[in-house]
Backbone as JSON, one array per atom type, in Angstrom:
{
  "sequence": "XXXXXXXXXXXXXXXXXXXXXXXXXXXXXXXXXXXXXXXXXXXXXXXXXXXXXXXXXXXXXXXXXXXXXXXXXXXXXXXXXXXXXXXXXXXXXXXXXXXXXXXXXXXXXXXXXXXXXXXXXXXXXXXXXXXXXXXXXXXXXXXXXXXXXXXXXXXXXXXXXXXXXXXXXXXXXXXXXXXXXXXXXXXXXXXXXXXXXXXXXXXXXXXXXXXXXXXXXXXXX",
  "N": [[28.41, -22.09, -37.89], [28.0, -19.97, -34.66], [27.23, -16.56, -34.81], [28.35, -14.46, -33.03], [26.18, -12.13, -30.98], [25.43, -8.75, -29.8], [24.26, -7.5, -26.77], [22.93, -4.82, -26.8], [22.04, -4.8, -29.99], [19.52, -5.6, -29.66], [15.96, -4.94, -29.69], [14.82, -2.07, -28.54], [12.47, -2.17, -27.25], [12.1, -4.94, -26.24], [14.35, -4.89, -24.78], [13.47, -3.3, -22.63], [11.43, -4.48, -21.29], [13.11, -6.97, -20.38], [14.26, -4.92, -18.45], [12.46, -3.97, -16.83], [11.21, -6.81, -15.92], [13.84, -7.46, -14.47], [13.86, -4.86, -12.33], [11.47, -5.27, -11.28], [12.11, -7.38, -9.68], [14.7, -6.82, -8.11], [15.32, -3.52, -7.14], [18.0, -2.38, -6.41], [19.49, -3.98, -8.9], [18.59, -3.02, -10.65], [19.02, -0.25, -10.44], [21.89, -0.45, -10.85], [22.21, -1.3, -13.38], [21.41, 0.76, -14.63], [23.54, 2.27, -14.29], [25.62, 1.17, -15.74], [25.49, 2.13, -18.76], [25.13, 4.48, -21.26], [22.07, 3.91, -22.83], [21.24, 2.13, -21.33], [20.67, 3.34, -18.99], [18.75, 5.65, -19.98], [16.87, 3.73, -20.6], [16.24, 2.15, -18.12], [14.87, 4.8, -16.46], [12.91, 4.64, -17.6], [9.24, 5.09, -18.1], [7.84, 2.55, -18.32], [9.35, 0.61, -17.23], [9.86, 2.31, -14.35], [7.3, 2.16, -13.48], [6.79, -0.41, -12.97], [8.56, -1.52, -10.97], [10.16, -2.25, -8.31], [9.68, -1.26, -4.97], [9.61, -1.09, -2.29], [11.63, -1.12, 0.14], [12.26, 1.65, -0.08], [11.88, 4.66, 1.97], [8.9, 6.55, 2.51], [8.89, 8.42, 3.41], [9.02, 12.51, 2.88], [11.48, 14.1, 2.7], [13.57, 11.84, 2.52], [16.57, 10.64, 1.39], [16.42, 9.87, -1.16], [13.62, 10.45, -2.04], [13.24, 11.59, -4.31], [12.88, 9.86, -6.24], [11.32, 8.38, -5.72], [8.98, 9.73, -6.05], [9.06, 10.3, -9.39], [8.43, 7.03, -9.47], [5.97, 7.13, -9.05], [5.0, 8.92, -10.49], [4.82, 7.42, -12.77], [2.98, 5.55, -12.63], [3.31, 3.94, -10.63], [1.87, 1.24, -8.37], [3.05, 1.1, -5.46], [4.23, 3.31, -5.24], [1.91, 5.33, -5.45], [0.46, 4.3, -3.58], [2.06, 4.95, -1.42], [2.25, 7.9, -1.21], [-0.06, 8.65, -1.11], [-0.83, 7.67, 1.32], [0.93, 9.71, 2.48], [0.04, 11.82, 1.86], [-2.51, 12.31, 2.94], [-2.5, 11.26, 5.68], [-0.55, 12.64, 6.77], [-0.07, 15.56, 5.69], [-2.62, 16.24, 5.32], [-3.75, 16.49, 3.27], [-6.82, 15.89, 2.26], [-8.28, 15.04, -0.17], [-6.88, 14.32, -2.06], [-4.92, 12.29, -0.96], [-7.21, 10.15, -0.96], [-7.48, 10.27, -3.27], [-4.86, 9.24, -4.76], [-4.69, 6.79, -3.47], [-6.84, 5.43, -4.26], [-6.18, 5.13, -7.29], [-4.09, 3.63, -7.13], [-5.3, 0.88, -5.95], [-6.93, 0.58, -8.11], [-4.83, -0.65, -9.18], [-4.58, -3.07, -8.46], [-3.32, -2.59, -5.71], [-3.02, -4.01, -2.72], [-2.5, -3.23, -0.29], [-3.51, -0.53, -0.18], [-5.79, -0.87, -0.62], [-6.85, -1.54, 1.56], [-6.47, 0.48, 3.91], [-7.99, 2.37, 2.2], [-10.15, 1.32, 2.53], [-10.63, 1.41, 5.36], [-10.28, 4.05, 5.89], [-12.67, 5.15, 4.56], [-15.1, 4.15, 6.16], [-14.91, 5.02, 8.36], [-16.0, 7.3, 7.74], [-18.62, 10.05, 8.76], [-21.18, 8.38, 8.95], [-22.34, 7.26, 6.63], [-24.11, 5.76, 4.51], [-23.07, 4.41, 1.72], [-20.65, 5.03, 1.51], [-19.77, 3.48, 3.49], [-20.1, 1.05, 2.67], [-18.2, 0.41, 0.49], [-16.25, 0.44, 1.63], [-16.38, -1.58, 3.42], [-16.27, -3.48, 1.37], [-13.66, -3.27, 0.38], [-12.1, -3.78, 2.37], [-12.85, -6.42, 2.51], [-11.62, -7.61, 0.31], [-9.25, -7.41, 0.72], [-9.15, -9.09, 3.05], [-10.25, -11.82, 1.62], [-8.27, -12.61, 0.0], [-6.14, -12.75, 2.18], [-4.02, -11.41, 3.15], [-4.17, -9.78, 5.11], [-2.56, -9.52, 7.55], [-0.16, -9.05, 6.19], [-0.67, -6.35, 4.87], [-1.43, -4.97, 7.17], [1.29, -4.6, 8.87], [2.99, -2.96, 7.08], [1.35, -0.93, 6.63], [1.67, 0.24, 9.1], [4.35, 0.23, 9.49], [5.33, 2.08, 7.32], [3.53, 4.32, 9.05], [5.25, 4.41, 11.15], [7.3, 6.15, 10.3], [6.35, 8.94, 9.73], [5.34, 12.22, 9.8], [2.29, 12.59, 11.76], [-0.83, 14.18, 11.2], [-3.3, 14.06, 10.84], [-5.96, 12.26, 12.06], [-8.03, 9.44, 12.34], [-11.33, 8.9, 13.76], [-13.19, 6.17, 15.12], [-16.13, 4.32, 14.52], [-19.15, 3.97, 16.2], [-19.57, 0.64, 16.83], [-22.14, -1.35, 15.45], [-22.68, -4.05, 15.47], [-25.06, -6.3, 16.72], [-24.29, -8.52, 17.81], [-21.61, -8.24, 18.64], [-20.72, -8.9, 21.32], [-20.31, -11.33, 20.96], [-19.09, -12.07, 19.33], [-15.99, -12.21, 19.48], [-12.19, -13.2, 19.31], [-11.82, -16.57, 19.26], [-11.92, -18.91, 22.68], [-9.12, -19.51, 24.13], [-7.62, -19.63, 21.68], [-5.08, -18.94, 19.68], [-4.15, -15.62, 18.08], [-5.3, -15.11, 14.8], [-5.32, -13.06, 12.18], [-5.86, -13.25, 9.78], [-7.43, -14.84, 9.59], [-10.75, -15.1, 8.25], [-13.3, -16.44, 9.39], [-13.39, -15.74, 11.87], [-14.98, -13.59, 12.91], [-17.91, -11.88, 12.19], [-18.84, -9.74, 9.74], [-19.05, -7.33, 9.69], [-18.17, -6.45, 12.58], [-15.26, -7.48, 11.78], [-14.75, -5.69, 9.94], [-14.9, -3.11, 11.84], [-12.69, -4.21, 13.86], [-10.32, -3.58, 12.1], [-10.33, -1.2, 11.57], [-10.21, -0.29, 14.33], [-7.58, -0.77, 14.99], [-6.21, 0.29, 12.75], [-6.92, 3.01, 13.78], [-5.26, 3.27, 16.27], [-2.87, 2.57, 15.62], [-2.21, 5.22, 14.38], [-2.27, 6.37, 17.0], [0.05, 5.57, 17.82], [-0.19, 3.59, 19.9], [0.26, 0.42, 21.23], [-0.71, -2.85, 19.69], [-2.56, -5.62, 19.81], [-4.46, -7.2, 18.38]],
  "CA": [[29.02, -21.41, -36.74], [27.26, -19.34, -34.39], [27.79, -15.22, -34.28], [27.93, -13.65, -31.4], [25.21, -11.02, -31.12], [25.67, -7.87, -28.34], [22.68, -7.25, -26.31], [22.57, -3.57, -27.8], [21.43, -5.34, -31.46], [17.78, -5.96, -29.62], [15.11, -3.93, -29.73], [14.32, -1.42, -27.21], [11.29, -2.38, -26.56], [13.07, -5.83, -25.31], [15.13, -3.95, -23.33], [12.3, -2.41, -21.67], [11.43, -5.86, -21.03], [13.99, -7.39, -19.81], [14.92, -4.19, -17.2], [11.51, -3.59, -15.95], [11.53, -7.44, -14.96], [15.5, -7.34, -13.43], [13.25, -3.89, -11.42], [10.43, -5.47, -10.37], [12.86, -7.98, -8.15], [15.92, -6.04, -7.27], [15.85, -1.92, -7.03], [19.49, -2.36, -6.61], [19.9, -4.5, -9.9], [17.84, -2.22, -11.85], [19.81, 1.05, -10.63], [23.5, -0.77, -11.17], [22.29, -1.31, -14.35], [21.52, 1.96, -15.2], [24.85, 3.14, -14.31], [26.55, 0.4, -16.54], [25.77, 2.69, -19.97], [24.03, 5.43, -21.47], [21.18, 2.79, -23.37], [20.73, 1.48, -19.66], [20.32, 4.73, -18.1], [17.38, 5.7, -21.04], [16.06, 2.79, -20.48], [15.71, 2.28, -16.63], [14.05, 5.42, -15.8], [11.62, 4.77, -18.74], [8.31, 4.89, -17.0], [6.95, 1.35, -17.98], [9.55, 0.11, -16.64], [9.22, 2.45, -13.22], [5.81, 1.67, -13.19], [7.25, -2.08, -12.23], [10.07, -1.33, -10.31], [10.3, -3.02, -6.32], [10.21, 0.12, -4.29], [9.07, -1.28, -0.79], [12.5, -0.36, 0.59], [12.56, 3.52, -0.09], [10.64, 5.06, 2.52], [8.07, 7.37, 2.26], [9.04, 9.98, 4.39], [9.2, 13.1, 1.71], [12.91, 14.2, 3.14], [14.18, 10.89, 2.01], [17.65, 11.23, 0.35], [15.92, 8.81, -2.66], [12.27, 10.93, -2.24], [13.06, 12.37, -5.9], [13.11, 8.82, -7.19], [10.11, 7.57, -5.39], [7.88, 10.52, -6.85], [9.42, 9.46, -10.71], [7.72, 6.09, -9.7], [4.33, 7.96, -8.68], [4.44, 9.66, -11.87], [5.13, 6.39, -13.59], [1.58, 4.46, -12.13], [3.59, 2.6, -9.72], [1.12, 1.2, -7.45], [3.12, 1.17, -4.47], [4.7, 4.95, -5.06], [0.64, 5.89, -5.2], [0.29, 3.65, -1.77], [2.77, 5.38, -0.13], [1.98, 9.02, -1.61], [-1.83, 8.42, -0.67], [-0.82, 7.39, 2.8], [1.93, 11.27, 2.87], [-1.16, 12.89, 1.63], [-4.11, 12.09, 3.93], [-2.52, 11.65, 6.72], [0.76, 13.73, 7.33], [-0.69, 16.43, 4.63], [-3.93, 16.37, 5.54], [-4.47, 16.8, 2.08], [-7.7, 14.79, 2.18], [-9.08, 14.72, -1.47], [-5.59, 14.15, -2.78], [-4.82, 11.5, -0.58], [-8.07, 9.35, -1.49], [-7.58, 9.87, -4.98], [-3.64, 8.31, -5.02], [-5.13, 5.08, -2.92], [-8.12, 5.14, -5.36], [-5.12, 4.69, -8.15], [-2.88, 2.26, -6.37], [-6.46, 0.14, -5.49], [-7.79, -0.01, -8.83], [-4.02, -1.06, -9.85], [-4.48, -3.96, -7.33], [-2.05, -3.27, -4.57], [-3.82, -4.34, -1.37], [-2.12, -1.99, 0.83], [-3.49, 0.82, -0.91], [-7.58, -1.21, -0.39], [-6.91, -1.69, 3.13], [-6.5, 1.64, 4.08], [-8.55, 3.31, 1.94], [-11.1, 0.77, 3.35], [-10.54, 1.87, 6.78], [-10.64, 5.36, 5.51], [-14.03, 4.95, 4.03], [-15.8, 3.67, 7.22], [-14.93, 6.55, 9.16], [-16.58, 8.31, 7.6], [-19.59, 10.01, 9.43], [-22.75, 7.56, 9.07], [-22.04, 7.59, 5.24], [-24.19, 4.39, 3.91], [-22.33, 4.32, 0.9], [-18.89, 4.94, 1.86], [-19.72, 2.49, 4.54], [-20.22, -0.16, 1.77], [-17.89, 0.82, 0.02], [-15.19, 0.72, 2.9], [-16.28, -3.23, 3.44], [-15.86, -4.37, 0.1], [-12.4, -2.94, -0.25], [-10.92, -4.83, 3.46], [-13.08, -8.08, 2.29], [-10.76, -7.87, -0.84], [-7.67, -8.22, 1.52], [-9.62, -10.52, 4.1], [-10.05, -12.55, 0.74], [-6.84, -12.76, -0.18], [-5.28, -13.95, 3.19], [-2.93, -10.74, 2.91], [-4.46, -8.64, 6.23], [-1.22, -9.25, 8.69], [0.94, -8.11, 5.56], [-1.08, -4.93, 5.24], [-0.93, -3.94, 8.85], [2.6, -4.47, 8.96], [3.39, -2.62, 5.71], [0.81, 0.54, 6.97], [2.4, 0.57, 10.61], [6.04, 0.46, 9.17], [5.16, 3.73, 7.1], [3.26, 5.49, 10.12], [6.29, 5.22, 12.3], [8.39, 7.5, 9.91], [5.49, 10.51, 9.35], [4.81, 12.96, 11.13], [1.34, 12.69, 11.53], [-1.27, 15.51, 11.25], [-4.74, 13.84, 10.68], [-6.45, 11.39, 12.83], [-9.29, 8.73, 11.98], [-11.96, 8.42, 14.57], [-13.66, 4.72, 14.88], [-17.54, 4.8, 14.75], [-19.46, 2.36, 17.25], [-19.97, -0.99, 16.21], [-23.36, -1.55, 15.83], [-23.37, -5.29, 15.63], [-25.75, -6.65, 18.14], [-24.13, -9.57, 18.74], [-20.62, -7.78, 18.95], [-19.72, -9.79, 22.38], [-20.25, -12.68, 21.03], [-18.26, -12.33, 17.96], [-14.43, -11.86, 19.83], [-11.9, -14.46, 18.99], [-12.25, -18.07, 20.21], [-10.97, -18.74, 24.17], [-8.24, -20.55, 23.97], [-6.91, -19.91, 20.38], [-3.93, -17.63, 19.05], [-5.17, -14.28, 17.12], [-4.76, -15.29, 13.43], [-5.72, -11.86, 11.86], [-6.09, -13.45, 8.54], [-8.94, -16.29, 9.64], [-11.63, -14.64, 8.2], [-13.9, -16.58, 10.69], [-13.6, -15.48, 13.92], [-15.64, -12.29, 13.34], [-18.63, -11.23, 11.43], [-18.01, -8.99, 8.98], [-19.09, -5.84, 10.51], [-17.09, -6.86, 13.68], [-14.34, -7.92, 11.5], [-13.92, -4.48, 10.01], [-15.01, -2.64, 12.82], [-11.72, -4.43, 14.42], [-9.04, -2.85, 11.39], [-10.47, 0.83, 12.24], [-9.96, 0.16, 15.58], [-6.06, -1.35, 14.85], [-5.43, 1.79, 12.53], [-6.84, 4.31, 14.58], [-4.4, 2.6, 17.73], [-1.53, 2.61, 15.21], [-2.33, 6.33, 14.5], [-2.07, 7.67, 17.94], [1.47, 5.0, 18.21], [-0.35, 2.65, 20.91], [0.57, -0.92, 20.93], [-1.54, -2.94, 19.24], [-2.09, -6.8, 19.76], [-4.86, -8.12, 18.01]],
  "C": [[28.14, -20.23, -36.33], [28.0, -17.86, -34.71], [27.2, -14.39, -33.37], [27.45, -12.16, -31.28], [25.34, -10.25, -29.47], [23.86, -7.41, -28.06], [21.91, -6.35, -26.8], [22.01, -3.7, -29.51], [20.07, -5.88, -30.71], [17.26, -4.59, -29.52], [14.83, -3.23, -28.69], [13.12, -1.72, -26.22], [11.25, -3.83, -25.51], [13.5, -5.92, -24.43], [14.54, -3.63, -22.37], [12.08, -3.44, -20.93], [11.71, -6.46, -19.69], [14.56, -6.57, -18.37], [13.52, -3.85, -16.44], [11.43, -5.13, -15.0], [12.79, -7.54, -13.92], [14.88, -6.16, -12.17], [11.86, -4.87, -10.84], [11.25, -6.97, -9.0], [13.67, -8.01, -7.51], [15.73, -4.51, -7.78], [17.28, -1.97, -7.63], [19.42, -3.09, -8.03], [19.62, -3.36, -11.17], [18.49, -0.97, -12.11], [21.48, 0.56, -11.24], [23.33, -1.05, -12.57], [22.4, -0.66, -15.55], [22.68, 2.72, -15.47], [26.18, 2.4, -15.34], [27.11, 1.54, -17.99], [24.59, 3.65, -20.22], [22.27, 4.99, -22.0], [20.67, 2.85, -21.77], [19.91, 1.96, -19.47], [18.97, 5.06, -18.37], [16.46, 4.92, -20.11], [15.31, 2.24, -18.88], [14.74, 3.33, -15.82], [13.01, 5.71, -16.87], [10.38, 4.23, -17.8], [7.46, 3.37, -17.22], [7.92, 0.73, -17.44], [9.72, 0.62, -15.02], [7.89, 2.25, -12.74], [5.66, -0.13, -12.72], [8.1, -2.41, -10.95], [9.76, -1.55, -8.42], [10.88, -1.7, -5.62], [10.38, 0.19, -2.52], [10.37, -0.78, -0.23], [12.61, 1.19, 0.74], [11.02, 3.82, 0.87], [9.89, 5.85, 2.09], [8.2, 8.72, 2.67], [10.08, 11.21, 3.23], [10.79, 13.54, 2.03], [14.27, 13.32, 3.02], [14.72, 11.42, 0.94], [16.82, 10.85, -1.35], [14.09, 9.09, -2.94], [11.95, 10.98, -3.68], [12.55, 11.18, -6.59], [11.86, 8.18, -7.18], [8.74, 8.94, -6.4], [7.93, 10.45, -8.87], [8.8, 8.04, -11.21], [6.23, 6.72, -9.38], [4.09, 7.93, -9.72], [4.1, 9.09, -13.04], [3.93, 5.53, -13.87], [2.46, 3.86, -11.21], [2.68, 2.7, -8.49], [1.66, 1.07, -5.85], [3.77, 2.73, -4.04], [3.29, 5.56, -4.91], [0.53, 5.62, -3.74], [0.72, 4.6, -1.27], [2.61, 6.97, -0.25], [0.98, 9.25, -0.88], [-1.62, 8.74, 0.71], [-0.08, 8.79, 3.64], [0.73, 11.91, 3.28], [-1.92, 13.23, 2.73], [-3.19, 12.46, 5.25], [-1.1, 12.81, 7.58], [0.25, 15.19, 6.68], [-1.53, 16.81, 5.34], [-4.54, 17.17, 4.21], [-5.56, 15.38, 1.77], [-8.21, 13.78, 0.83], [-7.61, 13.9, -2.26], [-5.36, 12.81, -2.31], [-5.27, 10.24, -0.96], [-7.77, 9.7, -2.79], [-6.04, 9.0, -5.6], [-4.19, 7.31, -4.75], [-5.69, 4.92, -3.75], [-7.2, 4.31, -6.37], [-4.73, 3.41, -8.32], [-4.22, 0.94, -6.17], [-6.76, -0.9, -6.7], [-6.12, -0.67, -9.56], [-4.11, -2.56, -9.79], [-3.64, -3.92, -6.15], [-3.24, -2.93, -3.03], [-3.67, -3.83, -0.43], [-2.93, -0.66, 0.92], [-5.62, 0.22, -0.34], [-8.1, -0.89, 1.08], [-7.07, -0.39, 3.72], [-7.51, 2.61, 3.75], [-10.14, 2.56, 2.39], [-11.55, 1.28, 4.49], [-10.65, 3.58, 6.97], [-12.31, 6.09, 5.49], [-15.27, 4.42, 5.41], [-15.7, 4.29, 8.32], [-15.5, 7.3, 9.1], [-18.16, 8.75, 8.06], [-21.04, 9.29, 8.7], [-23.11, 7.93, 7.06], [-22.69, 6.24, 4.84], [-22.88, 4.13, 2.61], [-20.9, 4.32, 1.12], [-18.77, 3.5, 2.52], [-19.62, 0.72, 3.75], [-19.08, -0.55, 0.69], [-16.55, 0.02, 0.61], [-15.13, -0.77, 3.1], [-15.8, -3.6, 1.99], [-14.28, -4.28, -0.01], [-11.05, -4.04, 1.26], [-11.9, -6.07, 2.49], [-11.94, -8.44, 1.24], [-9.19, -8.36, -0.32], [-8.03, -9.37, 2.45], [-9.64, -11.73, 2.9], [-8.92, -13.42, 0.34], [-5.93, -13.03, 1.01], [-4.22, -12.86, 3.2], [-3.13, -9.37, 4.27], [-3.33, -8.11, 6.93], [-0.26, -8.57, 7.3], [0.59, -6.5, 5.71], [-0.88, -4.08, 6.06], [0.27, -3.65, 8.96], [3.15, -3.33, 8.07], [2.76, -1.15, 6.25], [1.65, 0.89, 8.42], [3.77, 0.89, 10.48], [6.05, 1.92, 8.6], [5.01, 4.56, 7.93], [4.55, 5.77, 11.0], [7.48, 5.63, 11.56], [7.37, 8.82, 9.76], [5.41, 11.35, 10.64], [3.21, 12.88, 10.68], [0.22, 13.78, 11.99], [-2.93, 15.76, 10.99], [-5.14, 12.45, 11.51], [-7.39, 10.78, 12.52], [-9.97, 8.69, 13.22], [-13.01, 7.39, 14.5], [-14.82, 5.07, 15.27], [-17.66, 3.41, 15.71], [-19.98, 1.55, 16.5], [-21.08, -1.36, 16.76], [-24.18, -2.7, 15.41], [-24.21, -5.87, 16.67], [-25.01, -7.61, 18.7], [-22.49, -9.71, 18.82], [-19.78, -8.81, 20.18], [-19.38, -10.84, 22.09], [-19.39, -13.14, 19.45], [-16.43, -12.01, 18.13], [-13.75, -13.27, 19.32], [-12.09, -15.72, 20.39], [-11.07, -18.19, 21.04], [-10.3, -19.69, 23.7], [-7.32, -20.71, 22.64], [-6.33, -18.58, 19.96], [-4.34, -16.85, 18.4], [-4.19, -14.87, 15.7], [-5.57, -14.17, 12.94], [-6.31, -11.66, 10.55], [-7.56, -14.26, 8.59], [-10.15, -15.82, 9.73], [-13.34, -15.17, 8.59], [-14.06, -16.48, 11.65], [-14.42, -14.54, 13.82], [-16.82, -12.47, 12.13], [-18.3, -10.54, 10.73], [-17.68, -7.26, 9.49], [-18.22, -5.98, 11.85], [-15.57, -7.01, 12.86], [-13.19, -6.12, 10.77], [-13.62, -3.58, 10.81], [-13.34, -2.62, 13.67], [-10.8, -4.01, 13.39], [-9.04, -1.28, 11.59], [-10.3, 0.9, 13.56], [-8.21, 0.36, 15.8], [-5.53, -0.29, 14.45], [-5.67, 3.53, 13.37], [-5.73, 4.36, 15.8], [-3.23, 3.27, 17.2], [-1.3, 3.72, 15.09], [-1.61, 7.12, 15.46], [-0.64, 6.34, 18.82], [1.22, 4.01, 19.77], [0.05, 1.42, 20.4], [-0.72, -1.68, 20.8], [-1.5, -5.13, 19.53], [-2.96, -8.02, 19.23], [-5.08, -8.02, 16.47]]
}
């Protein structure tokens, strides 16, 4: 005959487990869980498991009732509390160094939001070889990955809660054969089809998209 064993007879480290996955695919599951018991509680705002924890919902905007919670995941490594920190920093802040060094974080964690940006960051910068190289490698990594239109979406949804307080300005694109690298007549903008452009054209066109999204123009390619 079996005996019936209570969840509280596993190991903590189990626990940890078990609640950082239940956080990395419901917020909500992870907080109702916390509030079940004191164990929980411990255990939920234990930082490996905030360092997992599905935050995309909580905005960014520091005035947010649930700000406190999102800087707890910062503090934790969570690569999308760095993202969205990075993104306060730089550009609402205009804390520059600070800024680039959260994305840096969130980058080398892998979160692609965090590349993109600091990509587009990096290629701004005045006639910087290095940055400039720097700045490609980090969009090819999302052009790679087939994850560009998420990105945009995901950076544009943030900008329109900040106040914003720093501006990127787009250098000229000094492909030669720039005209001849627009998308093909006759075919729908796929943003991901890392053929339609050259590469230098290809980034050229995300510094143009975030500088647009910046100053809240509509954007359509």
């Amino acid at each position: 005959m079996f005996r019936t064993r209570s969840i509280f007879s596993l190991p903590d480290e189990l626990l940890s487990e078990i609640l950082a996955r239940v956080g990395a695919c419901s917020l909500d599951d992870l907080l109702n869980a916390g509030l079940s018991c004191k164990l929980f509680n411990e255990i939920a705002f234990d930082k490996y498991v905030l360092r997992q924890a599905s935050i995309e919902k909580i905005p960014a905007m520091p005035w947010h009732k649930n700000y406190s919670f999102l800087e707890k995941c910062r503090d934790s490594g969570n690569p999308e509390a760095l993202y969205k920190q990075g993104v306060v920093e730089f550009f609402s802040y205009s804390n520059l160094e600070a800024g680039v060094a959260y994305l840096d974080i969130a980058t080398k964690s892998g979160h692609l939001g965090a590349s993109y940006i600091l990509g587009v960051i990096f290629l701004c910068k005045d006639d910087d070889e290095e940055y400039n190289q720097k700045g490609m490698q980090h969009l090819d990594e999302v052009y790679r990955a087939k994850r560009l239109s998420e990105c945009r979406n995901k950076l544009k949804s943030i900008m329109q809660t900040l106040w914003k307080n720093y501006y990127l300005k787009p250098k000229l694109n000094k492909c030669p054969s720039r005209k001849n690298h627009g998308l093909k007549v006759g075919w729908p903008c796929q943003v991901d089809d890392i053929g339609l452009f050259c590469e230098t054209c290809r980034c050229h066109r995300e510094v143009t998209f975030v500088c647009n999204i910046l100053r809240g123009h509509h954007v359509y390619f």
